[in-house]
mmCIF file of C-alpha atoms in Angstrom:
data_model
loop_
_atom_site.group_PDB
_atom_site.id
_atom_site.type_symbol
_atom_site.label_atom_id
_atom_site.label_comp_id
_atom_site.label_asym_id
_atom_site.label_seq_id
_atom_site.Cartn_x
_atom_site.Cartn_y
_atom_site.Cartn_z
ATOM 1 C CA UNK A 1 -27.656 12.806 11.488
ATOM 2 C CA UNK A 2 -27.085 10.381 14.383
ATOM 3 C CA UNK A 3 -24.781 7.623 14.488
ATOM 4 C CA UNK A 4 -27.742 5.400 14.529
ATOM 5 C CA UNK A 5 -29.141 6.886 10.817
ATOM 6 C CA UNK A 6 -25.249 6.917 9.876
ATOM 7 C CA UNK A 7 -24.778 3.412 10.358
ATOM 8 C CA UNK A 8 -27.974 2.371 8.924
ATOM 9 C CA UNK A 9 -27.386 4.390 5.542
ATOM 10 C CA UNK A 10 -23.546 2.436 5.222
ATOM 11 C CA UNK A 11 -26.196 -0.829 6.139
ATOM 12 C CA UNK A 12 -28.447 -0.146 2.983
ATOM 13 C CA UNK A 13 -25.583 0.808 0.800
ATOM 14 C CA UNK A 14 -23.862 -2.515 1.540
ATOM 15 C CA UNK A 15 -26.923 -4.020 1.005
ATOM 16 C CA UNK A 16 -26.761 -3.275 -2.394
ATOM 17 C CA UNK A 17 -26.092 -5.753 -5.163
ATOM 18 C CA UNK A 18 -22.819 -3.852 -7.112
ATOM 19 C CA UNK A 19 -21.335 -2.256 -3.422
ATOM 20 C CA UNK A 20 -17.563 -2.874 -2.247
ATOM 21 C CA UNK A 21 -18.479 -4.635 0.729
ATOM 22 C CA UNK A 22 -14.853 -4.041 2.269
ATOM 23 C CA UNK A 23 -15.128 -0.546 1.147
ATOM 24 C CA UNK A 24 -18.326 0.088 3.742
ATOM 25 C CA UNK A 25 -17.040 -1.961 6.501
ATOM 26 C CA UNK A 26 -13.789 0.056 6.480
ATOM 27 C CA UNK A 27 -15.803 2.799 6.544
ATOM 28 C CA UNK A 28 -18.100 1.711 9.092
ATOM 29 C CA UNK A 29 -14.850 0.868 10.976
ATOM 30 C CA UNK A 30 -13.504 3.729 10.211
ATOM 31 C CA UNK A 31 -15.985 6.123 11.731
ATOM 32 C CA UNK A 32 -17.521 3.605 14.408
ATOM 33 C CA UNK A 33 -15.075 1.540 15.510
ATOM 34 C CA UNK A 34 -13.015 1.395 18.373
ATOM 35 C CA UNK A 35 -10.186 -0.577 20.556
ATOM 36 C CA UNK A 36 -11.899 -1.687 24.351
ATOM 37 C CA UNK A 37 -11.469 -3.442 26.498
ATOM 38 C CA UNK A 38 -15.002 -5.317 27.134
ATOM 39 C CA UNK A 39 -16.504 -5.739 30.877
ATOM 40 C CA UNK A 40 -19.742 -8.145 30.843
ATOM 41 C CA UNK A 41 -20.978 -9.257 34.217
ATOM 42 C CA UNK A 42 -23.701 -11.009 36.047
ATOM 43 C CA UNK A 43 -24.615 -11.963 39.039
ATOM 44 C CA UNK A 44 -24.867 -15.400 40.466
ATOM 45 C CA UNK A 45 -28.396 -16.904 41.436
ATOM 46 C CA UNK A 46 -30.830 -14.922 39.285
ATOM 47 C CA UNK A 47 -33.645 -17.892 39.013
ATOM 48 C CA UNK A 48 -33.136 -19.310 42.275
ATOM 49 C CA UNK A 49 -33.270 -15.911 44.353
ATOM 50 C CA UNK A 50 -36.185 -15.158 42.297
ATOM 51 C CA UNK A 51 -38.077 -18.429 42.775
ATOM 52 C CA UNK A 52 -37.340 -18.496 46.673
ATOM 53 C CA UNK A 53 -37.586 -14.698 47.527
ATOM 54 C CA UNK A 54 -39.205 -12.788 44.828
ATOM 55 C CA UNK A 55 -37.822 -10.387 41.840
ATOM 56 C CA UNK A 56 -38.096 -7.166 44.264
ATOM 57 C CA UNK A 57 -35.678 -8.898 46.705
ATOM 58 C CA UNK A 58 -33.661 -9.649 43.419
ATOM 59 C CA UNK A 59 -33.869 -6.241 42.343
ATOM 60 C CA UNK A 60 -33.025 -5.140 45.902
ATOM 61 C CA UNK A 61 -29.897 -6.946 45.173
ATOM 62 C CA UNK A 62 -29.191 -5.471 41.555
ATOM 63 C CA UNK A 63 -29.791 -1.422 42.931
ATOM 64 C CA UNK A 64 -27.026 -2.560 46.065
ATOM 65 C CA UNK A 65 -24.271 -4.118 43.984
ATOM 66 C CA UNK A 66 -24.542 -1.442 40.884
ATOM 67 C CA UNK A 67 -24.559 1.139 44.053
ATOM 68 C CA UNK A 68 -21.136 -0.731 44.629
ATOM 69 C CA UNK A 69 -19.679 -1.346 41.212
ATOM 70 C CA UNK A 70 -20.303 1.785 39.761
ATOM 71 C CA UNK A 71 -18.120 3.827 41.756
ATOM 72 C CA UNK A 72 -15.049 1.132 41.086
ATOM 73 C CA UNK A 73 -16.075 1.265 37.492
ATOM 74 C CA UNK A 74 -16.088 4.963 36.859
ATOM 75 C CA UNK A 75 -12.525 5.305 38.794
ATOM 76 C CA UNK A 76 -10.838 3.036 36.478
ATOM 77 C CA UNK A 77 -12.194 5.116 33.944
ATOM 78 C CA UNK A 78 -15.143 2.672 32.781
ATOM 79 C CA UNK A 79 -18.174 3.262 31.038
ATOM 80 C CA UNK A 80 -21.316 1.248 31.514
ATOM 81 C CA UNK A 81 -22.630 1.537 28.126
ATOM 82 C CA UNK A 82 -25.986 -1.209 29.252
ATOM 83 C CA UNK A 83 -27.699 -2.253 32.201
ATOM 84 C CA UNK A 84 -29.403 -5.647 31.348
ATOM 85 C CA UNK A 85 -31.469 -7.195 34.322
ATOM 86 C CA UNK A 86 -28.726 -8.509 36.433
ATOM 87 C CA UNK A 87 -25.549 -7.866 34.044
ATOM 88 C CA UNK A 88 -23.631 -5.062 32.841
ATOM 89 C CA UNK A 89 -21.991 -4.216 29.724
ATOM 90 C CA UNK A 90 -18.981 -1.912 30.792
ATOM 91 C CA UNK A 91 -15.720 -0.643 28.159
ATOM 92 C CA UNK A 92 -12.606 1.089 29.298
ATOM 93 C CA UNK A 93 -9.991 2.342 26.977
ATOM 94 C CA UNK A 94 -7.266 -0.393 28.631
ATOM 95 C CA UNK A 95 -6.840 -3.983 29.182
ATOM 96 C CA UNK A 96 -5.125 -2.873 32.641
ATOM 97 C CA UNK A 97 -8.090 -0.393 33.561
ATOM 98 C CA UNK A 98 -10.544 -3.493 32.931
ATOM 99 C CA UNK A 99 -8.877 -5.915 34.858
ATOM 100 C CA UNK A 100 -8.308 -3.052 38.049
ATOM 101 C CA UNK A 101 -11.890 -2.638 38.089
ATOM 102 C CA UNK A 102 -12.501 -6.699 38.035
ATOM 103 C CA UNK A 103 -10.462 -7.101 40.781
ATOM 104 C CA UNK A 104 -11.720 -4.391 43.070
ATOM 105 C CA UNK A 105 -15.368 -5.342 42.474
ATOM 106 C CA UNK A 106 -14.400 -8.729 43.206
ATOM 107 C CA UNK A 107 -12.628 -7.273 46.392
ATOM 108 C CA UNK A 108 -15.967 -5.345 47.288
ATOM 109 C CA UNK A 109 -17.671 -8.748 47.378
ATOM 110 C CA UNK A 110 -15.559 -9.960 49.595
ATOM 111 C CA UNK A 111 -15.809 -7.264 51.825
ATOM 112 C CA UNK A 112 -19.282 -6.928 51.678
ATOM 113 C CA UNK A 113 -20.506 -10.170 52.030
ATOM 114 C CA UNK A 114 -19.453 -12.091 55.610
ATOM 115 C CA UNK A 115 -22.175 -12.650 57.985
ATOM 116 C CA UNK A 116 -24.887 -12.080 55.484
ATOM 117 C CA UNK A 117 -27.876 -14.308 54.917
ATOM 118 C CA UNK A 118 -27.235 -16.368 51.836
ATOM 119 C CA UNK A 119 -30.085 -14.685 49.750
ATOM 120 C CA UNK A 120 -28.561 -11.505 50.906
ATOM 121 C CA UNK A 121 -24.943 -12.258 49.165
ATOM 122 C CA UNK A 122 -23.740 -10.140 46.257
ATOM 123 C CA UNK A 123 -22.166 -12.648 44.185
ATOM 124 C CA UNK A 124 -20.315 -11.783 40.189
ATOM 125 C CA UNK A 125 -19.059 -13.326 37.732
ATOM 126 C CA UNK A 126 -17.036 -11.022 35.173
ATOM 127 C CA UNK A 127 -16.055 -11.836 31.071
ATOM 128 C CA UNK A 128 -13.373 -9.481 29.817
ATOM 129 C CA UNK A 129 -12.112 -9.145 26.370
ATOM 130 C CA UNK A 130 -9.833 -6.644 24.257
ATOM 131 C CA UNK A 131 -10.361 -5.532 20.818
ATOM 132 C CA UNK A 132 -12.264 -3.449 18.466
ATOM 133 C CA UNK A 133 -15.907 -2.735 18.300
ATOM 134 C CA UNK A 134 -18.408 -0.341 16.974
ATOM 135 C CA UNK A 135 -19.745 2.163 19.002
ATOM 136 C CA UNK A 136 -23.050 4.029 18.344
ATOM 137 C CA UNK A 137 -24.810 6.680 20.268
ATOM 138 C CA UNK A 138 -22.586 5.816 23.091
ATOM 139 C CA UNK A 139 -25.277 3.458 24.217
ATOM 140 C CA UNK A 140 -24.506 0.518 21.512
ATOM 141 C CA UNK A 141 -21.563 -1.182 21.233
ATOM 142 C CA UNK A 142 -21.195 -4.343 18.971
ATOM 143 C CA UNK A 143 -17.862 -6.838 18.294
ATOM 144 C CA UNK A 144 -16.552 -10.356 18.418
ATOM 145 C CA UNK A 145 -15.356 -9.043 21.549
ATOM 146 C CA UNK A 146 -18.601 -8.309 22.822
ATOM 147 C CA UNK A 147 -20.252 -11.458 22.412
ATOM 148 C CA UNK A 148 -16.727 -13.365 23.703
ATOM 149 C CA UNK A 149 -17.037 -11.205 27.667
ATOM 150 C CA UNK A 150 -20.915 -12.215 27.369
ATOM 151 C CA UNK A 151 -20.653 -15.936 27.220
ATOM 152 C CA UNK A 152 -17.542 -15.731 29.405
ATOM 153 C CA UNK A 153 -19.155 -13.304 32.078
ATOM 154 C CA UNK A 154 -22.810 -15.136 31.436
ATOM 155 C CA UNK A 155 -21.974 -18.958 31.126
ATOM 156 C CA UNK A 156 -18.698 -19.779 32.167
ATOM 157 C CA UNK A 157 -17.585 -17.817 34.766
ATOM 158 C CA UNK A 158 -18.465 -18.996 38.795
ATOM 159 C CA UNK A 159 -19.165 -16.776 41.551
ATOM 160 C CA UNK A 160 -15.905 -14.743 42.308
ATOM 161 C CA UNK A 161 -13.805 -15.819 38.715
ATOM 162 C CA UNK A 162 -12.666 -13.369 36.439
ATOM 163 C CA UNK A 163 -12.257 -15.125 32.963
ATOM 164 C CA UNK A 164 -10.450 -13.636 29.999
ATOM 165 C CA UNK A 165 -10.559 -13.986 26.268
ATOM 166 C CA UNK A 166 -7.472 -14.944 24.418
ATOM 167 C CA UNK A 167 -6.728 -11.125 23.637
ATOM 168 C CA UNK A 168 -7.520 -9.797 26.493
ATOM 169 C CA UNK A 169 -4.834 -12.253 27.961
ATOM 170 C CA UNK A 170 -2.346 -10.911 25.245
ATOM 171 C CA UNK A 171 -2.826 -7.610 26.204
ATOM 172 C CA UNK A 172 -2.647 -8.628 29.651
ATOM 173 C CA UNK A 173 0.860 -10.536 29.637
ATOM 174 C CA UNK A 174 2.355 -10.028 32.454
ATOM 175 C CA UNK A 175 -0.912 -10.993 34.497
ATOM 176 C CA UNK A 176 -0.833 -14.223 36.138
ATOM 177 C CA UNK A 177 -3.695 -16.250 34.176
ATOM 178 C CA UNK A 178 -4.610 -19.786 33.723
ATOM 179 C CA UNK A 179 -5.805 -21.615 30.611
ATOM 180 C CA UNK A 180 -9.396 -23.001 31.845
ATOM 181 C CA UNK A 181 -11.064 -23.665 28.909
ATOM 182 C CA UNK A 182 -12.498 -22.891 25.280
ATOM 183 C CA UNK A 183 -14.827 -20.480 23.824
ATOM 184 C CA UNK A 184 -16.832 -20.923 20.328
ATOM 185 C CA UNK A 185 -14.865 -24.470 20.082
ATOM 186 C CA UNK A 186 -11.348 -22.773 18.905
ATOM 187 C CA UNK A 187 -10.569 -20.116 21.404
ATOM 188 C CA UNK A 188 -8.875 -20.672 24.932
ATOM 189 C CA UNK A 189 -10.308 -18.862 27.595
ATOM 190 C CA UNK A 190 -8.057 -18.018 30.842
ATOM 191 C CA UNK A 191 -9.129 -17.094 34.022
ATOM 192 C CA UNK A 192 -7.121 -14.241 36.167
ATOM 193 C CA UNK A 193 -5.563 -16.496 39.110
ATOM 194 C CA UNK A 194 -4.526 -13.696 41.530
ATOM 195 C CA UNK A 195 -7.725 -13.648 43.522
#
């Protein structure tokens, strides 16, 4: 059976009118879930690149930066569990291994860009949060955490900002971050200030 059928049988049990609800989750905790740290990023410009140049230039500039983040990725020990358009979805088993490979993608930019054409810049913006989340197949990966580096990575961060969840910036204490806003209304979002 595959984690997919697994997790879909524990689904119809606790579907079921006279189920212990917290009985299945724990057990769907219990056999999928996981502590990550969460990597979600995108890069800046989509629609406007698109309009002005065309998607293959676009897509031109997905293959070059994923031929230049994946490398930093995998040496911090990431792994890029979805490839969305112009995002990833990336977990690492620490807080600190996240936040390396932020930073050195964020570098590579840097590096990478001067004296190119504007339409020709490799621009991120990178979410990061810390906690658990279910894991299935290795290709699916669900969590509050999730959803938190997706709106952070997605919405709120600029070109060049790494921004942090609340837990990922507990995890991360001795990090210099600033408090730069609020996610879902109630949590405080901080971005990592050493760049």
């Amino acid at each position: 059976m595959t984690d997919a059928e697994e997790l879909a049988t524990l689904l119809e049990q606790r579907r079921r009118h006279d189920t212990d609800r917290a009985a299945i989750d724990a057990a769907i905790f219990q056999r999928f879930g996981q502590l990550q740290a969460v990597m979600f990023t995108d890069l800046v410009g989509f629609s406007r690149v698109v309009e002005a140049f065309g998607i293959v230039h676009f897509l031109q500039l997905i293959h070059e930066s994923e031929s230049l983040f994946k490398p930093l990725i995998e040496q911090q020990g990431g792994r890029c569990v979805k490839h969305e358009g112009d995002s990833l979805l990336v977990l690492f088993d620490t807080p600190k291994q996240a936040l390396n490979a932020a930073q050195a993608m964020i570098q590579a930019t840097a590096d990478v860009n001067p004296g190119r054409a504007e339409e020709d810049r490799i621009e991120i913006c990178i979410g990061l949060g810390f906690g658990n989340v279910l894991c299935i197949d290795n290709n699916e990966v669900w969590g509050a955490e999730v959803n938190a580096a997706s709106k952070l990575g997605e919405e709120m961060a600029k070109a060049g900002e790494v921004l942090a969840t609340d837990k990922m910036r507990r995890a991360l204490a001795d990090e210099p971050f600033v408090e730069c806003g609020v996610l879902f209304g109630t949590r405080p979002v901080y971005r990592f200030s050493a760049l």
